[in-house]
Short mmCIF file of C-alpha atoms in Angstrom, two decimals:
data_model
loop_
_atom_site.label_atom_id
_atom_site.label_comp_id
_atom_site.label_asym_id
_atom_site.label_seq_id
_atom_site.Cartn_x
_atom_site.Cartn_y
_atom_site.Cartn_z
CA MET A 7 44.97 -23.74 -19.81
CA ALA A 8 43.40 -20.89 -17.80
CA LYS A 9 44.00 -20.95 -14.07
CA LYS A 10 41.03 -21.17 -11.75
CA PRO A 11 40.39 -17.77 -10.13
CA LEU A 12 40.53 -17.40 -6.38
CA ASP A 13 37.09 -17.63 -4.75
CA PHE A 14 37.33 -14.66 -2.39
CA ASP A 15 33.70 -15.03 -1.36
CA LYS A 16 34.40 -18.54 -0.09
CA LEU A 17 37.53 -17.29 1.71
CA VAL A 18 35.59 -14.57 3.61
CA LYS A 19 32.76 -16.94 4.58
CA SER A 20 35.32 -19.45 5.99
CA TYR A 21 36.41 -16.96 8.68
CA GLY A 22 33.21 -17.37 10.68
CA GLU A 23 33.58 -21.15 10.58
CA LEU A 24 36.73 -20.83 12.56
CA PHE A 25 34.84 -19.27 15.48
CA SER A 26 31.88 -21.55 16.19
CA MET A 27 30.16 -20.52 19.37
CA VAL A 28 31.08 -22.41 22.57
CA GLN A 29 28.01 -23.49 24.49
CA ILE A 30 27.43 -25.80 27.49
CA LEU A 31 23.79 -25.08 28.41
CA ASP A 32 21.07 -24.62 25.81
CA LYS A 33 18.36 -21.98 26.31
CA ASP A 34 16.35 -24.45 28.46
CA GLY A 35 19.26 -25.14 30.83
CA LYS A 36 20.10 -28.60 29.39
CA ILE A 37 23.69 -29.70 29.06
CA VAL A 38 24.74 -29.88 25.38
CA ASN A 39 28.50 -30.28 25.78
CA LYS A 40 29.45 -32.52 28.72
CA SER A 41 33.18 -32.34 27.93
CA LEU A 42 33.30 -28.63 28.81
CA VAL A 43 31.30 -28.62 32.00
CA PRO A 44 33.51 -26.83 34.59
CA GLU A 45 34.54 -28.52 37.87
CA LEU A 46 32.55 -26.22 40.15
CA SER A 47 31.21 -27.53 43.40
CA ASP A 48 27.50 -27.34 44.24
CA GLU A 49 28.28 -24.44 46.61
CA GLU A 50 30.13 -22.58 43.82
CA LEU A 51 27.29 -23.11 41.36
CA VAL A 52 24.83 -21.64 43.82
CA GLU A 53 27.14 -18.72 44.58
CA LEU A 54 27.38 -17.96 40.85
CA MET A 55 23.60 -17.94 40.60
CA GLU A 56 23.28 -15.73 43.67
CA ARG A 57 25.71 -13.24 42.12
CA MET A 58 23.71 -13.19 38.90
CA VAL A 59 20.48 -12.57 40.83
CA PHE A 60 22.26 -9.79 42.73
CA SER A 61 23.19 -8.18 39.40
CA ARG A 62 19.61 -8.37 38.14
CA VAL A 63 18.19 -6.84 41.29
CA LEU A 64 20.89 -4.16 41.24
CA HIS A 65 19.82 -3.35 37.70
CA ASP A 66 16.11 -3.18 38.64
CA ARG A 67 16.77 -0.88 41.63
CA SER A 68 19.22 1.26 39.67
CA MET A 69 16.56 1.84 37.00
CA ALA A 70 14.06 2.88 39.76
CA LEU A 71 16.63 5.17 41.37
CA SER A 72 17.39 6.73 37.99
CA ARG A 73 13.69 7.43 37.41
CA GLN A 74 13.58 9.08 40.86
CA GLY A 75 16.48 11.34 39.91
CA ARG A 76 18.83 9.78 42.44
CA LEU A 77 21.33 8.55 39.86
CA GLY A 78 23.05 10.18 36.96
CA PHE A 79 24.21 8.20 34.01
CA TYR A 80 23.28 4.50 34.11
CA ALA A 81 23.83 1.80 31.53
CA PRO A 82 21.35 -1.13 31.99
CA THR A 83 22.80 -4.61 32.48
CA ALA A 84 19.75 -6.87 32.46
CA GLY A 85 20.40 -9.78 30.07
CA GLN A 86 24.22 -9.61 30.35
CA GLU A 87 24.52 -11.27 33.78
CA ALA A 88 26.27 -14.46 32.41
CA SER A 89 28.64 -12.35 30.27
CA GLN A 90 29.56 -10.08 33.16
CA ILE A 91 29.23 -12.09 36.34
CA ALA A 92 30.37 -15.49 35.09
CA SER A 93 33.46 -13.98 33.46
CA HIS A 94 34.29 -12.28 36.70
CA TYR A 95 33.74 -15.50 38.68
CA ALA A 96 36.72 -16.98 36.80
CA LEU A 97 39.03 -14.23 38.21
CA GLU A 98 41.11 -14.02 41.33
CA LYS A 99 41.10 -11.14 43.81
CA GLN A 100 44.56 -9.95 42.67
CA ASP A 101 43.51 -9.57 39.04
CA TRP A 102 42.84 -6.10 37.67
CA ILE A 103 39.57 -5.05 35.98
CA TYR A 104 39.51 -2.23 33.40
CA PRO A 105 35.72 -1.70 32.82
CA GLY A 106 33.48 0.11 30.44
CA TYR A 107 30.60 2.08 31.83
CA ARG A 108 28.25 -0.89 31.67
CA ASP A 109 30.52 -3.03 33.79
CA ILE A 110 29.51 -1.84 37.28
CA PRO A 111 28.44 -5.35 38.46
CA GLN A 112 31.94 -6.77 38.00
CA LEU A 113 33.43 -3.97 39.99
CA ILE A 114 31.03 -4.59 42.91
CA MET A 115 31.74 -8.28 42.78
CA HIS A 116 35.43 -7.41 42.96
CA GLY A 117 34.89 -5.37 46.14
CA LEU A 118 33.68 -1.90 45.11
CA PRO A 119 31.06 -0.62 47.67
CA ILE A 120 27.68 -0.17 46.05
CA TYR A 121 27.34 3.40 47.35
CA LYS A 122 30.56 4.33 45.52
CA ALA A 123 29.11 2.99 42.29
CA PHE A 124 26.14 5.24 42.83
CA LEU A 125 28.38 8.21 43.52
CA TRP A 126 30.26 7.55 40.29
CA SER A 127 26.96 7.55 38.45
CA ARG A 128 26.19 10.98 39.98
CA GLY A 129 29.52 12.36 38.89
CA HIS A 130 30.74 12.68 42.46
CA VAL A 131 34.55 12.56 42.89
CA GLU A 132 34.20 10.19 45.83
CA GLY A 133 32.91 7.61 43.38
CA ASN A 134 36.43 7.43 41.94
CA HIS A 135 38.33 7.06 45.27
CA TYR A 136 39.20 3.34 45.73
CA ASP A 137 41.14 1.47 48.34
CA ASP A 138 44.64 0.46 47.29
CA ASP A 139 43.83 -3.30 47.52
CA LEU A 140 40.83 -2.95 45.13
CA HIS A 141 42.32 -3.75 41.77
CA VAL A 142 39.96 -1.87 39.51
CA ILE A 143 39.88 1.50 37.81
CA PRO A 144 36.80 3.72 37.48
CA PRO A 145 34.59 2.82 34.44
CA GLN A 146 35.87 4.26 31.20
CA ILE A 147 33.45 6.61 29.32
CA ILE A 148 35.61 6.92 26.21
CA ILE A 149 34.57 4.00 24.06
CA GLY A 150 37.31 1.39 23.70
CA ALA A 151 39.97 3.45 25.59
CA GLN A 152 40.03 0.86 28.34
CA TYR A 153 41.72 -1.57 26.00
CA ILE A 154 44.79 0.66 25.77
CA GLN A 155 44.80 1.18 29.54
CA ALA A 156 44.42 -2.58 30.24
CA MET A 157 47.23 -3.37 27.88
CA GLY A 158 49.50 -0.89 29.66
CA ASN A 159 48.63 -2.39 33.04
CA ALA A 160 49.24 -5.87 31.83
CA VAL A 161 52.61 -4.97 30.32
CA GLY A 162 53.43 -3.44 33.72
CA GLN A 163 52.41 -6.67 35.49
CA LYS A 164 54.80 -8.62 33.23
CA LEU A 165 57.73 -6.20 33.70
CA ALA A 166 57.18 -6.25 37.45
CA GLY A 167 57.19 -10.04 37.52
CA LYS A 168 53.72 -10.39 38.94
CA GLU A 169 52.81 -14.03 39.19
CA ASN A 170 49.26 -15.41 39.04
CA GLU A 171 47.88 -12.03 38.15
CA ILE A 172 46.19 -10.80 34.95
CA THR A 173 44.21 -7.83 33.65
CA ILE A 174 40.75 -8.18 32.12
CA THR A 175 38.96 -5.50 30.16
CA TYR A 176 35.53 -5.19 28.56
CA THR A 177 34.00 -3.35 25.62
CA GLY A 178 30.94 -3.75 23.47
CA ASP A 179 30.41 -4.67 19.82
CA GLY A 180 30.49 -0.98 18.90
CA GLY A 181 33.67 -0.48 20.89
CA SER A 182 35.36 -3.25 18.91
CA SER A 183 35.42 -0.95 15.91
CA GLN A 184 37.42 1.72 17.75
CA GLY A 185 41.10 2.28 16.88
CA ASP A 186 42.13 2.00 20.53
CA VAL A 187 40.91 -1.59 20.61
CA TYR A 188 43.12 -2.62 17.72
CA GLU A 189 46.11 -0.76 19.16
CA GLY A 190 45.54 -2.41 22.52
CA ILE A 191 45.33 -5.95 21.25
CA ASN A 192 48.22 -5.56 18.89
CA PHE A 193 50.64 -4.16 21.47
CA ALA A 194 49.55 -6.72 24.07
CA SER A 195 50.12 -9.53 21.62
CA ARG A 196 53.55 -8.28 20.62
CA TYR A 197 54.70 -8.23 24.27
CA LYS A 198 52.71 -11.28 25.43
CA ALA A 199 50.99 -9.22 28.08
CA PRO A 200 48.78 -11.23 30.57
CA VAL A 201 45.45 -9.61 29.60
CA VAL A 202 42.04 -11.03 28.63
CA PHE A 203 40.07 -8.87 26.21
CA VAL A 204 36.30 -9.31 26.26
CA ILE A 205 33.95 -8.01 23.55
CA GLN A 206 30.46 -8.18 24.86
CA ASN A 207 28.46 -8.39 21.66
CA ASN A 208 25.03 -7.36 22.77
CA GLY A 209 23.85 -6.58 19.25
CA TYR A 210 23.68 -2.81 19.30
CA ALA A 211 26.10 0.13 19.60
CA ILE A 212 23.49 2.36 21.20
CA SER A 213 20.93 2.07 18.32
CA THR A 214 23.29 0.86 15.54
CA PRO A 215 22.82 -2.90 14.83
CA ARG A 216 26.04 -4.85 14.97
CA GLU A 217 25.75 -5.85 11.29
CA LYS A 218 25.69 -2.20 10.25
CA GLN A 219 28.90 -1.25 11.97
CA THR A 220 31.20 -4.01 10.70
CA ALA A 221 31.26 -6.53 7.92
CA ALA A 222 33.20 -9.05 9.99
CA GLU A 223 31.28 -12.28 10.33
CA THR A 224 32.38 -12.57 13.92
CA LEU A 225 34.04 -10.09 16.27
CA ALA A 226 36.27 -12.81 17.65
CA GLN A 227 38.16 -12.95 14.34
CA LYS A 228 39.36 -9.38 14.91
CA GLY A 229 42.03 -10.78 17.12
CA VAL A 230 43.57 -12.97 14.41
CA ALA A 231 45.59 -10.20 12.68
CA ALA A 232 47.19 -9.41 16.01
CA GLY A 233 48.14 -13.07 16.59
CA ILE A 234 45.82 -13.41 19.60
CA PRO A 235 43.97 -16.75 20.38
CA SER A 236 40.33 -15.71 19.92
CA ILE A 237 37.10 -17.47 20.79
CA GLN A 238 33.37 -16.86 20.63
CA VAL A 239 31.08 -17.97 23.45
CA ASP A 240 27.39 -18.04 24.23
CA GLY A 241 27.17 -15.00 26.43
CA MET A 242 23.83 -16.03 27.88
CA ASP A 243 25.31 -19.29 29.18
CA PRO A 244 27.09 -18.81 32.52
CA LEU A 245 28.86 -22.16 32.44
CA ALA A 246 30.31 -21.55 29.02
CA VAL A 247 31.40 -18.05 29.84
CA TYR A 248 33.08 -19.20 33.09
CA THR A 249 34.83 -22.11 31.31
CA VAL A 250 36.19 -19.94 28.50
CA THR A 251 37.31 -17.10 30.80
CA LYS A 252 38.97 -19.53 33.21
CA ALA A 253 40.88 -21.14 30.35
CA ALA A 254 41.87 -17.69 29.01
CA ARG A 255 43.10 -16.65 32.42
CA ASP A 256 45.15 -19.84 32.79
CA TRP A 257 46.66 -19.20 29.35
CA ALA A 258 47.62 -15.64 30.19
CA VAL A 259 49.04 -16.45 33.67
CA ALA A 260 51.24 -19.09 32.07
CA GLY A 261 52.98 -16.39 30.09
CA ASN A 262 51.40 -17.17 26.75
CA GLY A 263 50.05 -13.63 26.18
CA PRO A 264 46.51 -12.28 25.70
CA VAL A 265 43.27 -13.84 24.68
CA LEU A 266 40.24 -12.23 23.00
CA ILE A 267 36.77 -13.45 23.92
CA GLU A 268 33.59 -12.49 22.13
CA THR A 269 30.47 -13.14 24.25
CA ILE A 270 27.16 -13.32 22.26
CA THR A 271 24.79 -11.60 24.64
CA ASN A 272 21.99 -9.08 24.76
CA ARG A 273 20.76 -6.11 26.78
CA PHE A 274 17.04 -6.30 27.39
CA GLY A 275 16.55 -2.55 27.81
CA PRO A 276 17.93 0.71 26.37
CA HIS A 277 21.53 1.55 25.87
CA SER A 278 21.36 3.96 28.84
CA THR A 279 18.86 5.98 30.87
CA SER A 280 19.85 9.06 28.86
CA GLY A 281 16.91 8.83 26.52
CA ASP A 282 17.17 6.13 23.84
CA ASP A 283 14.07 4.09 23.17
CA PRO A 284 14.96 0.52 22.07
CA THR A 285 11.55 -0.07 20.63
CA ARG A 286 12.45 2.44 17.86
CA TYR A 287 15.31 0.35 16.57
CA ARG A 288 14.43 -3.21 17.75
CA SER A 289 11.58 -5.47 16.78
CA GLN A 290 9.35 -7.32 19.23
CA GLU A 291 10.67 -10.54 17.73
CA SER A 292 14.17 -9.52 18.82
CA PHE A 293 13.09 -8.95 22.40
CA ASP A 294 11.18 -12.26 22.43
CA TYR A 295 14.09 -14.21 21.04
CA TRP A 296 16.60 -12.96 23.65
CA GLU A 297 14.25 -13.10 26.59
CA GLN A 298 13.78 -16.76 25.87
CA ARG A 299 17.48 -17.13 26.36
CA ASP A 300 17.59 -15.16 29.67
CA PRO A 301 20.75 -16.33 31.52
CA LEU A 302 18.88 -16.38 34.87
CA ILE A 303 16.08 -18.64 33.56
CA ARG A 304 18.64 -20.89 31.85
CA PHE A 305 20.79 -21.30 34.97
CA ARG A 306 17.83 -21.46 37.23
CA ASN A 307 16.41 -24.38 35.30
CA TYR A 308 19.84 -26.18 35.45
CA LEU A 309 20.22 -25.70 39.21
CA THR A 310 16.63 -26.56 39.97
CA GLU A 311 16.96 -29.86 38.15
CA LYS A 312 20.12 -30.57 40.27
CA GLU A 313 18.01 -29.73 43.39
CA LEU A 314 20.33 -26.83 44.27
CA TRP A 315 17.90 -23.95 43.86
CA THR A 316 14.42 -23.10 45.06
CA GLU A 317 11.95 -20.32 44.47
CA GLU A 318 11.94 -19.57 48.21
CA HIS A 319 15.62 -19.12 48.30
CA GLU A 320 15.59 -16.72 45.41
CA GLU A 321 12.77 -14.66 46.88
CA GLU A 322 14.70 -14.30 50.12
CA LEU A 323 17.80 -13.37 48.23
CA ILE A 324 15.99 -10.68 46.20
CA GLU A 325 14.53 -9.14 49.32
CA LYS A 326 17.96 -9.10 50.98
CA VAL A 327 19.67 -7.47 47.97
CA GLN A 328 16.90 -4.88 47.66
CA GLU A 329 17.59 -3.85 51.26
CA GLU A 330 21.31 -3.73 50.62
CA VAL A 331 20.91 -1.54 47.55
CA LEU A 332 18.45 0.77 49.33
CA ALA A 333 20.93 1.19 52.18
CA ALA A 334 23.72 2.00 49.70
CA ALA A 335 21.54 4.67 48.04
CA LYS A 336 20.99 6.25 51.45
CA GLU A 337 24.67 6.14 52.23
CA ALA A 338 25.41 7.87 48.91
CA ASP A 339 22.82 10.55 49.77
CA GLN A 340 24.68 11.35 52.97
CA VAL A 341 28.01 12.03 51.28
CA GLU A 342 28.80 15.77 51.29
CA LYS A 343 27.83 17.29 47.94
CA MET A 344 30.62 18.64 45.74
CA SER A 345 31.10 22.35 45.15
CA VAL A 346 31.75 24.05 41.85
CA SER A 347 34.93 25.55 43.16
CA ASP A 348 36.28 22.13 44.23
CA SER A 349 35.36 20.69 40.82
CA LEU A 350 37.42 23.35 39.14
CA LYS A 351 40.36 22.74 41.44
CA TRP A 352 40.24 18.97 40.70
CA MET A 353 40.15 19.63 36.98
CA TYR A 354 43.06 22.04 36.85
CA SER A 355 46.27 21.43 38.74
CA ASN A 356 47.58 24.80 37.61
CA PRO A 357 44.49 26.96 36.76
CA GLY A 358 44.99 29.90 34.48
CA GLN A 359 43.81 33.36 35.35
CA ASN A 360 40.29 32.92 33.98
CA ILE A 361 39.79 29.70 35.83
CA GLN A 362 41.21 31.11 39.09
CA GLU A 363 38.75 33.96 38.80
CA GLN A 364 35.91 31.47 38.46
CA ILE A 365 37.17 29.51 41.50
CA GLU A 366 37.24 32.68 43.61
CA LYS A 367 33.78 33.72 42.31
CA TYR A 368 32.20 30.41 43.31
CA GLU A 369 34.06 30.21 46.59
CA ALA A 370 32.57 33.53 47.52
CA LYS A 371 29.06 32.26 46.64
CA GLU A 372 29.57 29.01 48.46
CA SER A 373 30.77 30.66 51.69
CA LYS A 374 27.43 32.56 52.09
#
């Protein structure tokens, strides 16, 4: 009697079933999973919303500053407020953040002055000088490299016996295909490092749709081979993102090792202000679909129904944040501009003859 052949197609399709998306609020702000609603006070719920509004206003003003030529590289964040801000809200001050270049809002929430974020965008060295008690590193430009760095920091935390302290790191769906990501999660798993890996799946690696850069049904499943607990969450739902990240932090702090979280989110604008036009690779239906799931609208509806949020309060907050961001831009403008000679000195600790000649050449010009 012939044996029944293995159904590999069924096996592959079963992977995605293991990672059903965690959701607490639907797109209209209605509770769909009461058992997972986090124990946040009314004041904490309002604070979380205020931070998300701050992030949206920061984005809007950063886009305006970029158009004015007052910023350098900028990666838009509108649409990803729940993924970024709610995950950060689950952290403690002593935790370390290893960000990608789109993760400026989390750094500011952790204590980075806004003007320093602007200086970083302009490529100014002062934008990379942080106070010792600010547990963050400058945003990583090399895609996925922050996973390796975060793993190293978390292993260091474990070896140093740091208690109640973790590292969290972020990359995008495109970044999840980088070799550094696999190396980072594998090493962290082997040594049970206290690190939370977040893949913010916003659908596009610049202009490449997520389905064209990996055949994996989910990105969460990429942690399975490394032996890491992995989970997929609605990245437009702030309550779900907070709940999952808080549980992941608790798991890591308890000495159980890392967790990988995939947040299903979306960026409403371009990949960056460096020139890509999202209307060339996205349909209007795509924009409409995700804008209906805007995390601010969703959470606003939820808080309004609980009588915790008003339009007047939001308008006052927006005006306050706009003034704060404008003041930060002016502060950044007042920082002494860098010189070419200093840039060369920072780049080379032991400059060769040709570099030394350039340093002297530019020092002569700058002294006039």
